[in-house]
Amino acid sequence: MQMMFEYFSSFGDLSPSNMEFLLSHIQQGKLNKGEKLIRANQTVGSCYFFEEGFLHYYTHNDFGNRITLKVISPNYCWTIMESFVNQSPTLDECIALTDVRYCELKRADYMAIKSKSIELSNFIQNITEQILSAKLLEAKKKSSTTVEERYMDLLHTHPELVQEVPVHVIASWIGTSRETLHRIRRRLSVA
Amino acid sequence: MQMMFEYFSSFGDLSPSNMEFLLSHIQQGKLNKGEKLIRANQTVGSCYFFEEGFLHYYTHNDFGNRITLKVISPNYCWTIMESFVNQSPTLDECIALTDVRYCELKRADYMAIKSKSIELSNFIQNITEQILSAKLLEAKKKSSTTVEERYMDLLHTHPELVQEVPVHVIASWIGTSRETLHRIRRRLSVA
DNA sequence: CTGTTACTGTGTCATCTGACACAGTTTTTT
DNA sequence: AAAAAACTGTGTCAGATGACACAGTAACAG
């Protein structure tokens, strides 16, 4: 869990005793390729930090088609916020696309950490604010770029993801069909 | 600022003394139609709660075209998170589409509130978590609906907005052109 | 009140998109 | 090892999209 320690450290300083307290509540887990982390109708009881591997987080539209909401890469903190915060069941699912190693913080522990001291509470608040800010930037980027720009950006920032994740999953995530994405890939490989 | 009090109260209980402390830092403001709340290259120093009127929050894409990021309605808490949290200048802008009444919480006061007590710190954290959750649901909805479905949803949930906001602003927000949105409106009015 | 600017709505056209079908390859299951 | 399932990539086609141009109306500025 060295990666998780470094992830937390990037949000600012925390006294060693509080960092120790925080890390002491983390549990490590593994998933095999094809295993589900979250199944439909489940209430999400943890937040997760992924150290290795890729996951596919998806929902279904009114026609039952699978829509990719996120392809999760290593070094990423994630949960289904609605279900985690409000303790309501989710219809979304999350499945391992490769073997995965992760750290898990259960909701009861998360609440205990927030209530331990104002330093820890504000530290968690800083993390939440940064995550919210990142989500808004992601949404802004999606609104102001074309599908081709989004794919090219992925090629530059996540080349391993593009290698390991099926084209139809990536296509859905960036907002197009697998046919159109194949045409984009052909166009980019000719240039 | 009764609307703001009710907005805060919807996030759970807060002791009267802490609610009083929170509300005592709120300043009220007004904008006339056409006035900018946020200009390009400004560092955002407050978060805002809008009680009346509509605003247009937009950025520009690489071609200089204006892209709507949000049409802001009454009863909505908003800031440009990246600029507010990291104190970096933003290139985005926010302009009043109608006359606007709002409440403002300056960043220094926000920090003071978070540091006053663990109850207030956790209360602010609850609000941030709910806002993050709502943003993720909004993004999920955008990914799994068509432009027409999004417009129909707006007709049902925000009929005044559809009346008062220019069609090209709404079109950009829901991810289409004003020509396509006019065709959708024609199709919906014939049915 | 008049002129200017912004907005609304429509038609035309070239281009793009996605559904469908298909063939081939790779991965998984038996 | 063989069969089945999943994935990759391409071609065809109908329909949708957005840019552009245009005419008319509403709102705003002088």
Short mmCIF file of C-alpha atoms (C1' of nucleotides) in Angstrom, two decimals:
data_model
loop_
_atom_site.label_atom_id
_atom_site.label_comp_id
_atom_site.label_asym_id
_atom_site.label_seq_id
_atom_site.Cartn_x
_atom_site.Cartn_y
_atom_site.Cartn_z
CA MET A 1 0.00 0.00 0.00
CA GLN A 2 2.90 2.30 -0.70
CA MET A 3 0.96 3.70 -3.69
CA MET A 4 -1.96 4.56 -1.46
CA PHE A 5 0.34 6.27 1.05
CA GLU A 6 1.77 8.38 -1.78
CA TYR A 7 -1.72 9.12 -3.08
CA PHE A 8 -2.80 10.39 0.33
CA SER A 9 0.41 12.35 0.77
CA SER A 10 -0.29 14.25 -2.45
CA PHE A 11 -3.24 15.97 -0.74
CA GLY A 12 -1.09 17.74 1.79
CA ASP A 13 0.49 17.10 5.13
CA LEU A 14 -1.03 14.94 7.80
CA SER A 15 0.57 14.29 11.18
CA PRO A 16 2.27 10.85 11.32
CA SER A 17 -0.14 9.65 13.99
CA ASN A 18 -3.19 10.59 11.92
CA MET A 19 -1.70 9.11 8.75
CA GLU A 20 -1.02 5.91 10.74
CA PHE A 21 -4.62 5.93 12.00
CA LEU A 22 -5.95 6.39 8.46
CA LEU A 23 -3.76 3.63 6.96
CA SER A 24 -4.61 1.24 9.77
CA HIS A 25 -8.20 1.07 8.50
CA ILE A 26 -7.22 0.07 4.97
CA GLN A 27 -7.75 -3.49 3.84
CA GLN A 28 -6.10 -4.95 0.77
CA GLY A 29 -7.90 -7.04 -1.79
CA LYS A 30 -7.56 -8.74 -5.16
CA LEU A 31 -9.84 -9.51 -8.07
CA ASN A 32 -9.33 -11.94 -10.92
CA LYS A 33 -10.12 -10.95 -14.51
CA GLY A 34 -13.87 -11.18 -15.06
CA GLU A 35 -14.82 -10.95 -11.39
CA LYS A 36 -17.30 -8.29 -10.34
CA LEU A 37 -16.39 -5.76 -7.64
CA ILE A 38 -19.92 -4.35 -7.59
CA ARG A 39 -23.04 -6.20 -8.76
CA ALA A 40 -26.45 -4.81 -9.64
CA ASN A 41 -28.76 -4.18 -6.65
CA GLN A 42 -25.85 -4.05 -4.25
CA THR A 43 -25.44 -1.22 -1.73
CA VAL A 44 -21.86 -0.01 -1.92
CA GLY A 45 -20.19 -0.21 1.47
CA SER A 46 -16.62 0.90 0.73
CA CYS A 47 -14.46 3.21 -1.23
CA TYR A 48 -11.58 1.77 -3.16
CA PHE A 49 -8.08 2.70 -4.28
CA PHE A 50 -6.74 0.65 -7.19
CA GLU A 51 -3.04 -0.13 -7.34
CA GLU A 52 -2.91 -2.43 -10.33
CA GLY A 53 -5.16 -3.50 -13.20
CA PHE A 54 -8.17 -2.06 -15.09
CA LEU A 55 -11.85 -2.16 -14.28
CA HIS A 56 -15.01 -1.40 -16.24
CA TYR A 57 -17.68 0.64 -14.46
CA TYR A 58 -20.95 0.64 -16.42
CA THR A 59 -24.67 1.16 -16.35
CA HIS A 60 -27.47 0.31 -18.78
CA ASN A 61 -29.60 2.69 -20.79
CA ASP A 62 -33.36 2.37 -21.35
CA PHE A 63 -32.75 -0.11 -24.18
CA GLY A 64 -30.62 -2.36 -21.99
CA ASN A 65 -27.42 -1.38 -23.76
CA ARG A 66 -24.33 -1.32 -21.61
CA ILE A 67 -22.90 2.22 -21.23
CA THR A 68 -19.38 2.70 -19.91
CA LEU A 69 -19.23 5.33 -17.19
CA LYS A 70 -15.54 4.95 -16.38
CA VAL A 71 -12.57 2.79 -17.24
CA ILE A 72 -10.64 2.66 -13.98
CA SER A 73 -6.83 2.75 -14.11
CA PRO A 74 -4.27 2.13 -11.38
CA ASN A 75 -3.65 4.93 -8.87
CA TYR A 76 -7.30 5.92 -8.75
CA CYS A 77 -9.66 6.38 -5.87
CA TRP A 78 -13.24 5.33 -6.65
CA THR A 79 -16.63 4.44 -5.33
CA ILE A 80 -20.24 4.77 -6.48
CA MET A 81 -20.86 7.96 -4.56
CA GLU A 82 -24.68 7.88 -4.60
CA SER A 83 -24.84 4.39 -3.13
CA PHE A 84 -21.91 4.88 -0.74
CA VAL A 85 -23.12 8.17 0.74
CA ASN A 86 -26.88 7.55 0.80
CA GLN A 87 -26.69 3.76 1.35
CA SER A 88 -29.10 3.11 -1.50
CA PRO A 89 -28.69 0.15 -3.88
CA THR A 90 -27.13 0.81 -7.26
CA LEU A 91 -28.03 -0.71 -10.64
CA ASP A 92 -24.53 0.01 -11.94
CA GLU A 93 -21.82 -2.65 -12.04
CA CYS A 94 -18.05 -2.78 -11.88
CA ILE A 95 -16.05 -5.67 -13.30
CA ALA A 96 -12.33 -6.45 -13.47
CA LEU A 97 -11.02 -6.31 -17.05
CA THR A 98 -7.65 -7.65 -15.84
CA ASP A 99 -6.34 -9.02 -12.55
CA VAL A 100 -6.65 -6.21 -10.01
CA ARG A 101 -5.02 -5.28 -6.69
CA TYR A 102 -6.81 -2.72 -4.56
CA CYS A 103 -7.11 -1.15 -1.12
CA GLU A 104 -10.52 -0.82 0.51
CA LEU A 105 -11.86 1.55 3.17
CA LYS A 106 -15.17 0.47 4.65
CA ARG A 107 -17.83 3.10 5.21
CA ALA A 108 -17.90 2.67 9.00
CA ASP A 109 -14.13 3.25 9.08
CA TYR A 110 -14.48 6.26 6.79
CA MET A 111 -17.01 7.75 9.23
CA ALA A 112 -14.76 6.95 12.19
CA ILE A 113 -11.82 8.68 10.50
CA LYS A 114 -13.90 11.80 9.76
CA SER A 115 -14.98 11.97 13.41
CA LYS A 116 -11.59 11.41 15.01
CA SER A 117 -10.16 14.90 14.72
CA ILE A 118 -10.63 18.13 12.83
CA GLU A 119 -7.28 17.58 11.08
CA LEU A 120 -8.47 14.24 9.67
CA SER A 121 -11.92 15.63 8.86
CA ASN A 122 -10.43 18.53 6.92
CA PHE A 123 -7.97 16.20 5.22
CA ILE A 124 -10.81 14.02 3.95
CA GLN A 125 -12.64 17.22 2.92
CA ASN A 126 -9.58 18.33 0.92
CA ILE A 127 -9.54 15.00 -0.89
CA THR A 128 -13.27 15.23 -1.66
CA GLU A 129 -12.87 18.76 -3.00
CA GLN A 130 -9.98 17.72 -5.26
CA ILE A 131 -11.99 14.74 -6.55
CA LEU A 132 -15.00 17.00 -7.23
CA SER A 133 -12.76 19.48 -9.02
CA ALA A 134 -11.24 16.71 -11.17
CA LYS A 135 -14.70 15.40 -12.09
CA LEU A 136 -15.82 18.87 -13.20
CA LEU A 137 -12.69 19.29 -15.32
CA GLU A 138 -13.34 15.89 -16.89
CA ALA A 139 -16.93 16.86 -17.69
CA LYS A 140 -15.76 20.18 -19.13
CA LYS A 141 -13.23 18.42 -21.32
CA LYS A 142 -15.86 15.99 -22.56
CA SER A 143 -18.19 18.88 -23.45
CA SER A 144 -15.58 20.80 -25.38
CA THR A 145 -13.72 18.12 -27.35
CA THR A 146 -14.57 15.80 -30.23
CA VAL A 147 -14.54 12.03 -29.99
CA GLU A 148 -11.29 11.91 -31.96
CA GLU A 149 -9.63 14.45 -29.61
CA ARG A 150 -10.73 12.37 -26.62
CA TYR A 151 -9.28 9.20 -28.14
CA MET A 152 -5.99 10.88 -28.99
CA ASP A 153 -5.79 12.19 -25.46
CA LEU A 154 -6.29 8.66 -24.13
CA LEU A 155 -3.51 7.39 -26.41
CA HIS A 156 -1.13 9.91 -24.87
CA THR A 157 -2.16 9.72 -21.24
CA HIS A 158 -3.15 6.03 -20.88
CA PRO A 159 -1.42 3.95 -23.57
CA GLU A 160 -1.60 0.73 -21.53
CA LEU A 161 -5.34 1.18 -21.07
CA VAL A 162 -5.79 1.44 -24.84
CA GLN A 163 -3.79 -1.79 -25.22
CA GLU A 164 -5.68 -3.84 -22.65
CA VAL A 165 -9.27 -2.62 -22.73
CA PRO A 166 -11.68 -3.78 -25.51
CA VAL A 167 -12.44 -1.20 -28.17
CA HIS A 168 -16.18 -1.31 -27.55
CA VAL A 169 -15.66 -0.39 -23.89
CA ILE A 170 -13.43 2.57 -24.76
CA ALA A 171 -15.81 3.68 -27.53
CA SER A 172 -18.77 3.77 -25.16
CA TRP A 173 -16.74 5.65 -22.55
CA ILE A 174 -15.69 8.41 -24.93
CA GLY A 175 -19.19 8.65 -26.40
CA THR A 176 -19.20 6.85 -29.74
CA SER A 177 -19.74 3.44 -31.34
CA ARG A 178 -17.08 0.77 -31.86
CA GLU A 179 -17.50 1.19 -35.68
CA THR A 180 -16.72 4.89 -35.53
CA LEU A 181 -13.78 4.30 -33.19
CA HIS A 182 -12.34 1.74 -35.61
CA ARG A 183 -12.56 4.37 -38.38
CA ILE A 184 -10.78 6.88 -36.14
CA ARG A 185 -8.05 4.35 -35.34
CA ARG A 186 -7.61 3.61 -39.04
CA ARG A 187 -7.39 7.31 -39.84
CA LEU A 188 -4.83 7.88 -37.07
CA SER A 189 -2.69 4.91 -38.07
CA VAL A 190 -2.47 6.11 -41.69
CA ALA A 191 -1.35 9.61 -40.72
CA MET B 1 -31.72 34.28 2.64
CA GLN B 2 -34.52 32.01 3.75
CA MET B 3 -33.93 29.86 0.65
CA MET B 4 -30.32 29.41 1.61
CA PHE B 5 -31.27 28.45 5.17
CA GLU B 6 -33.65 25.81 3.79
CA TYR B 7 -30.97 24.61 1.37
CA PHE B 8 -28.49 24.11 4.22
CA SER B 9 -31.13 22.49 6.41
CA SER B 10 -31.76 19.85 3.74
CA PHE B 11 -28.27 18.42 4.42
CA GLY B 12 -29.07 17.43 7.98
CA ASP B 13 -29.20 18.93 11.40
CA LEU B 14 -26.84 21.59 12.62
CA SER B 15 -26.93 23.10 16.10
CA PRO B 16 -28.58 26.57 16.10
CA SER B 17 -25.36 28.24 17.19
CA ASN B 18 -23.38 26.67 14.32
CA MET B 19 -26.12 27.45 11.79
CA GLU B 20 -26.09 31.05 13.05
CA PHE B 21 -22.30 31.14 12.69
CA LEU B 22 -22.53 29.78 9.15
CA LEU B 23 -25.26 32.22 8.04
CA SER B 24 -23.48 35.17 9.61
CA HIS B 25 -20.73 34.85 6.98
CA ILE B 26 -23.12 35.00 4.04
CA GLN B 27 -23.29 38.17 1.99
CA GLN B 28 -26.14 38.93 -0.38
CA GLY B 29 -25.63 40.25 -3.88
CA LYS B 30 -27.43 41.11 -7.10
CA LEU B 31 -26.58 41.08 -10.79
CA ASN B 32 -28.32 42.79 -13.67
CA LYS B 33 -29.05 40.92 -16.90
CA GLY B 34 -25.86 40.81 -18.99
CA GLU B 35 -23.48 41.41 -16.08
CA LYS B 36 -20.65 38.96 -15.56
CA LEU B 37 -20.24 37.18 -12.23
CA ILE B 38 -16.92 35.64 -13.28
CA ARG B 39 -14.65 36.99 -16.02
CA ALA B 40 -11.85 35.24 -17.86
CA ASN B 41 -8.48 35.23 -16.03
CA GLN B 42 -10.15 35.83 -12.69
CA THR B 43 -9.33 33.72 -9.63
CA VAL B 44 -12.60 32.68 -8.05
CA GLY B 45 -12.75 33.80 -4.42
CA SER B 46 -16.23 32.71 -3.35
CA CYS B 47 -18.90 30.11 -3.65
CA TYR B 48 -22.39 31.21 -4.50
CA PHE B 49 -25.97 30.21 -3.83
CA PHE B 50 -28.52 31.58 -6.32
CA GLU B 51 -31.98 32.50 -5.09
CA GLU B 52 -33.45 34.01 -8.23
CA GLY B 53 -32.63 34.25 -11.95
CA PHE B 54 -30.59 32.25 -14.50
CA LEU B 55 -26.90 32.34 -15.32
CA HIS B 56 -24.80 30.98 -18.18
CA TYR B 57 -21.52 29.30 -17.21
CA TYR B 58 -19.36 28.65 -20.29
CA THR B 59 -15.89 27.98 -21.63
CA HIS B 60 -14.37 28.08 -25.12
CA ASN B 61 -13.15 25.17 -27.20
CA ASP B 62 -9.99 25.16 -29.31
CA PHE B 63 -11.82 26.95 -32.14
CA GLY B 64 -12.98 29.74 -29.88
CA ASN B 65 -16.57 28.53 -29.88
CA ARG B 66 -18.51 29.12 -26.71
CA ILE B 67 -19.45 25.87 -24.94
CA THR B 68 -22.11 25.90 -22.23
CA LEU B 69 -20.97 24.03 -19.14
CA LYS B 70 -24.02 24.77 -17.01
CA VAL B 71 -27.19 26.81 -17.05
CA ILE B 72 -27.62 27.80 -13.44
CA SER B 73 -31.12 27.89 -11.95
CA PRO B 74 -32.38 29.26 -8.64
CA ASN B 75 -31.77 27.18 -5.51
CA TYR B 76 -28.36 26.06 -6.69
CA CYS B 77 -24.99 26.19 -5.00
CA TRP B 78 -22.12 26.85 -7.43
CA THR B 79 -18.51 27.84 -7.85
CA ILE B 80 -15.68 27.06 -10.27
CA MET B 81 -14.18 24.38 -8.08
CA GLU B 82 -10.71 24.25 -9.69
CA SER B 83 -10.15 27.98 -9.28
CA PHE B 84 -11.80 28.22 -5.88
CA VAL B 85 -9.93 25.31 -4.30
CA ASN B 86 -6.50 25.74 -5.93
CA GLN B 87 -6.68 29.56 -6.26
CA SER B 88 -5.69 29.40 -9.92
CA PRO B 89 -7.20 31.72 -12.55
CA THR B 90 -9.97 30.34 -14.73
CA LEU B 91 -10.61 30.98 -18.43
CA ASP B 92 -14.29 30.15 -17.98
CA GLU B 93 -16.94 32.84 -17.58
CA CYS B 94 -20.30 33.19 -15.93
CA ILE B 95 -22.85 35.78 -17.02
CA ALA B 96 -26.36 36.67 -15.84
CA LEU B 97 -29.02 35.76 -18.40
CA THR B 98 -31.66 37.52 -16.29
CA ASP B 99 -31.57 39.72 -13.20
CA VAL B 100 -30.10 37.58 -10.39
CA ARG B 101 -30.17 37.54 -6.58
CA TYR B 102 -27.54 35.47 -4.84
CA CYS B 103 -25.76 34.75 -1.56
CA GLU B 104 -21.98 34.65 -1.45
CA LEU B 105 -19.54 32.90 0.89
CA LYS B 106 -15.98 34.14 0.59
CA ARG B 107 -13.19 31.58 0.61
CA ALA B 108 -11.60 32.90 3.82
CA ASP B 109 -14.96 32.56 5.59
CA TYR B 110 -15.41 29.06 4.12
CA MET B 111 -12.05 28.07 5.60
CA ALA B 112 -12.93 29.64 8.93
CA ILE B 113 -16.21 27.74 9.07
CA LYS B 114 -14.48 24.44 8.32
CA SER B 115 -11.99 25.08 11.12
CA LYS B 116 -14.43 26.17 13.79
CA SER B 117 -15.68 22.78 14.94
CA ILE B 118 -15.85 19.19 13.87
CA GLU B 119 -19.63 19.48 13.55
CA LEU B 120 -19.31 22.30 11.02
CA SER B 121 -16.42 20.59 9.24
CA ASN B 122 -18.43 17.40 8.82
CA PHE B 123 -21.49 19.36 7.79
CA ILE B 124 -19.53 21.04 4.97
CA GLN B 125 -18.13 17.60 4.07
CA ASN B 126 -21.67 16.21 3.82
CA ILE B 127 -22.63 19.00 1.44
CA THR B 128 -19.53 18.40 -0.70
CA GLU B 129 -20.26 14.66 -0.86
CA GLN B 130 -23.85 15.30 -1.93
CA ILE B 131 -22.72 17.77 -4.59
CA LEU B 132 -20.14 15.26 -5.89
CA SER B 133 -22.79 12.55 -5.95
CA ALA B 134 -25.18 14.80 -7.88
CA LYS B 135 -22.47 15.68 -10.41
CA LEU B 136 -21.74 12.01 -11.03
CA LEU B 137 -25.44 11.24 -11.53
CA GLU B 138 -25.67 14.15 -13.96
CA ALA B 139 -22.67 12.83 -15.92
CA LYS B 140 -24.16 9.32 -15.92
CA LYS B 141 -27.46 10.65 -17.22
CA LYS B 142 -25.69 12.57 -19.98
CA SER B 143 -23.80 9.43 -21.03
CA SER B 144 -26.86 7.25 -21.21
CA THR B 145 -29.50 9.47 -22.80
CA THR B 146 -30.03 10.99 -26.24
CA VAL B 147 -30.15 14.73 -26.90
CA GLU B 148 -33.94 14.53 -27.32
CA GLU B 149 -34.34 12.71 -23.98
CA ARG B 150 -32.23 15.36 -22.29
CA TYR B 151 -34.31 18.16 -23.79
CA MET B 152 -37.58 16.51 -22.77
CA ASP B 153 -36.23 16.06 -19.27
CA LEU B 154 -35.44 19.79 -19.15
CA LEU B 155 -38.97 20.61 -20.32
CA HIS B 156 -40.37 18.66 -17.40
CA THR B 157 -37.97 19.62 -14.65
CA HIS B 158 -37.11 23.24 -15.62
CA PRO B 159 -39.89 24.72 -17.77
CA GLU B 160 -39.06 28.32 -16.79
CA LEU B 161 -35.44 27.79 -17.83
CA VAL B 162 -36.57 26.63 -21.28
CA GLN B 163 -38.70 29.78 -21.56
CA GLU B 164 -36.05 32.28 -20.55
CA VAL B 165 -32.73 30.89 -21.81
CA PRO B 166 -31.74 31.23 -25.52
CA VAL B 167 -32.01 28.06 -27.56
CA HIS B 168 -28.33 28.12 -28.60
CA VAL B 169 -27.27 28.14 -24.93
CA ILE B 170 -29.49 25.16 -24.07
CA ALA B 171 -28.40 23.32 -27.25
CA SER B 172 -24.74 23.64 -26.36
CA TRP B 173 -25.42 22.53 -22.78
CA ILE B 174 -27.19 19.34 -23.80
CA GLY B 175 -24.60 18.59 -26.47
CA THR B 176 -26.05 19.53 -29.83
CA SER B 177 -26.38 22.44 -32.27
CA ARG B 178 -29.16 25.05 -32.26
CA GLU B 179 -30.34 23.70 -35.68
CA THR B 180 -30.78 20.18 -34.36
CA LEU B 181 -32.52 21.46 -31.22
CA HIS B 182 -34.97 23.46 -33.38
CA ARG B 183 -35.75 20.23 -35.30
CA ILE B 184 -36.32 18.42 -32.00
CA ARG B 185 -38.62 21.20 -30.77
CA ARG B 186 -40.60 21.03 -34.03
CA ARG B 187 -40.92 17.26 -33.77
CA LEU B 188 -42.07 17.52 -30.14
CA SER B 189 -44.60 20.26 -30.86
CA VAL B 190 -46.23 18.22 -33.69
CA ALA B 191 -46.70 15.10 -31.51
"C1'" DC C 1 -39.14 56.34 -32.79
"C1'" DT C 2 -35.45 54.35 -35.52
"C1'" DG C 3 -31.52 51.59 -36.22
"C1'" DT C 4 -28.84 47.80 -34.56
"C1'" DT C 5 -28.17 43.49 -32.46
"C1'" DA C 6 -29.70 39.18 -31.00
"C1'" DC C 7 -32.71 35.51 -31.48
"C1'" DT C 8 -35.91 32.22 -33.85
"C1'" DG C 9 -36.95 28.91 -37.24
"C1'" DT C 10 -36.34 26.68 -41.74
"C1'" DG C 11 -34.16 24.77 -46.12
"C1'" DT C 12 -30.19 22.78 -48.54
"C1'" DC C 13 -26.27 19.99 -48.77
"C1'" DA C 14 -22.05 17.44 -47.78
"C1'" DT C 15 -20.37 14.59 -44.38
"C1'" DC C 16 -20.59 11.59 -40.60
"C1'" DT C 17 -22.67 8.09 -37.79
"C1'" DG C 18 -24.37 3.77 -36.23
"C1'" DA C 19 -26.86 -0.54 -37.29
"C1'" DC C 20 -26.21 -4.55 -39.60
"C1'" DA C 21 -23.75 -8.18 -41.78
"C1'" DC C 22 -19.66 -10.51 -42.57
"C1'" DA C 23 -14.99 -12.70 -42.25
"C1'" DG C 24 -11.02 -13.51 -39.66
"C1'" DT C 25 -8.37 -13.79 -35.25
"C1'" DT C 26 -7.80 -14.36 -30.39
"C1'" DT C 27 -9.24 -15.90 -26.02
"C1'" DT C 28 -11.83 -18.82 -23.17
"C1'" DT C 29 -14.27 -22.97 -22.03
"C1'" DT C 30 -15.06 -27.73 -22.24
"C1'" DA D 1 -7.23 -30.37 -28.81
"C1'" DA D 2 -11.61 -28.77 -30.28
"C1'" DA D 3 -15.55 -25.96 -29.86
"C1'" DA D 4 -17.57 -21.78 -28.42
"C1'" DA D 5 -17.44 -17.09 -27.32
"C1'" DA D 6 -15.49 -12.69 -27.66
"C1'" DC D 7 -13.04 -9.42 -30.16
"C1'" DT D 8 -11.27 -6.94 -34.33
"C1'" DG D 9 -11.85 -4.58 -38.51
"C1'" DT D 10 -14.34 -3.43 -42.75
"C1'" DG D 11 -18.19 -2.49 -46.17
"C1'" DT D 12 -22.91 -0.90 -47.18
"C1'" DC D 13 -26.69 1.97 -46.42
"C1'" DA D 14 -30.29 4.96 -44.48
"C1'" DG D 15 -30.84 8.57 -41.53
"C1'" DA D 16 -29.11 12.31 -38.73
"C1'" DT D 17 -26.18 16.19 -38.05
"C1'" DG D 18 -24.18 20.71 -38.37
"C1'" DA D 19 -22.55 24.51 -41.32
"C1'" DC D 20 -24.28 27.91 -44.03
"C1'" DA D 21 -27.59 31.03 -45.80
"C1'" DC D 22 -31.77 33.31 -45.38
"C1'" DA D 23 -36.07 35.75 -43.73
"C1'" DG D 24 -38.67 37.35 -40.03
"C1'" DT D 25 -39.35 38.83 -35.11
"C1'" DA D 26 -38.04 40.57 -30.62
"C1'" DA D 27 -35.13 43.08 -27.63
"C1'" DC D 28 -31.96 46.64 -26.94
"C1'" DA D 29 -29.39 51.04 -27.67
"C1'" DG D 30 -29.25 55.67 -29.10
#
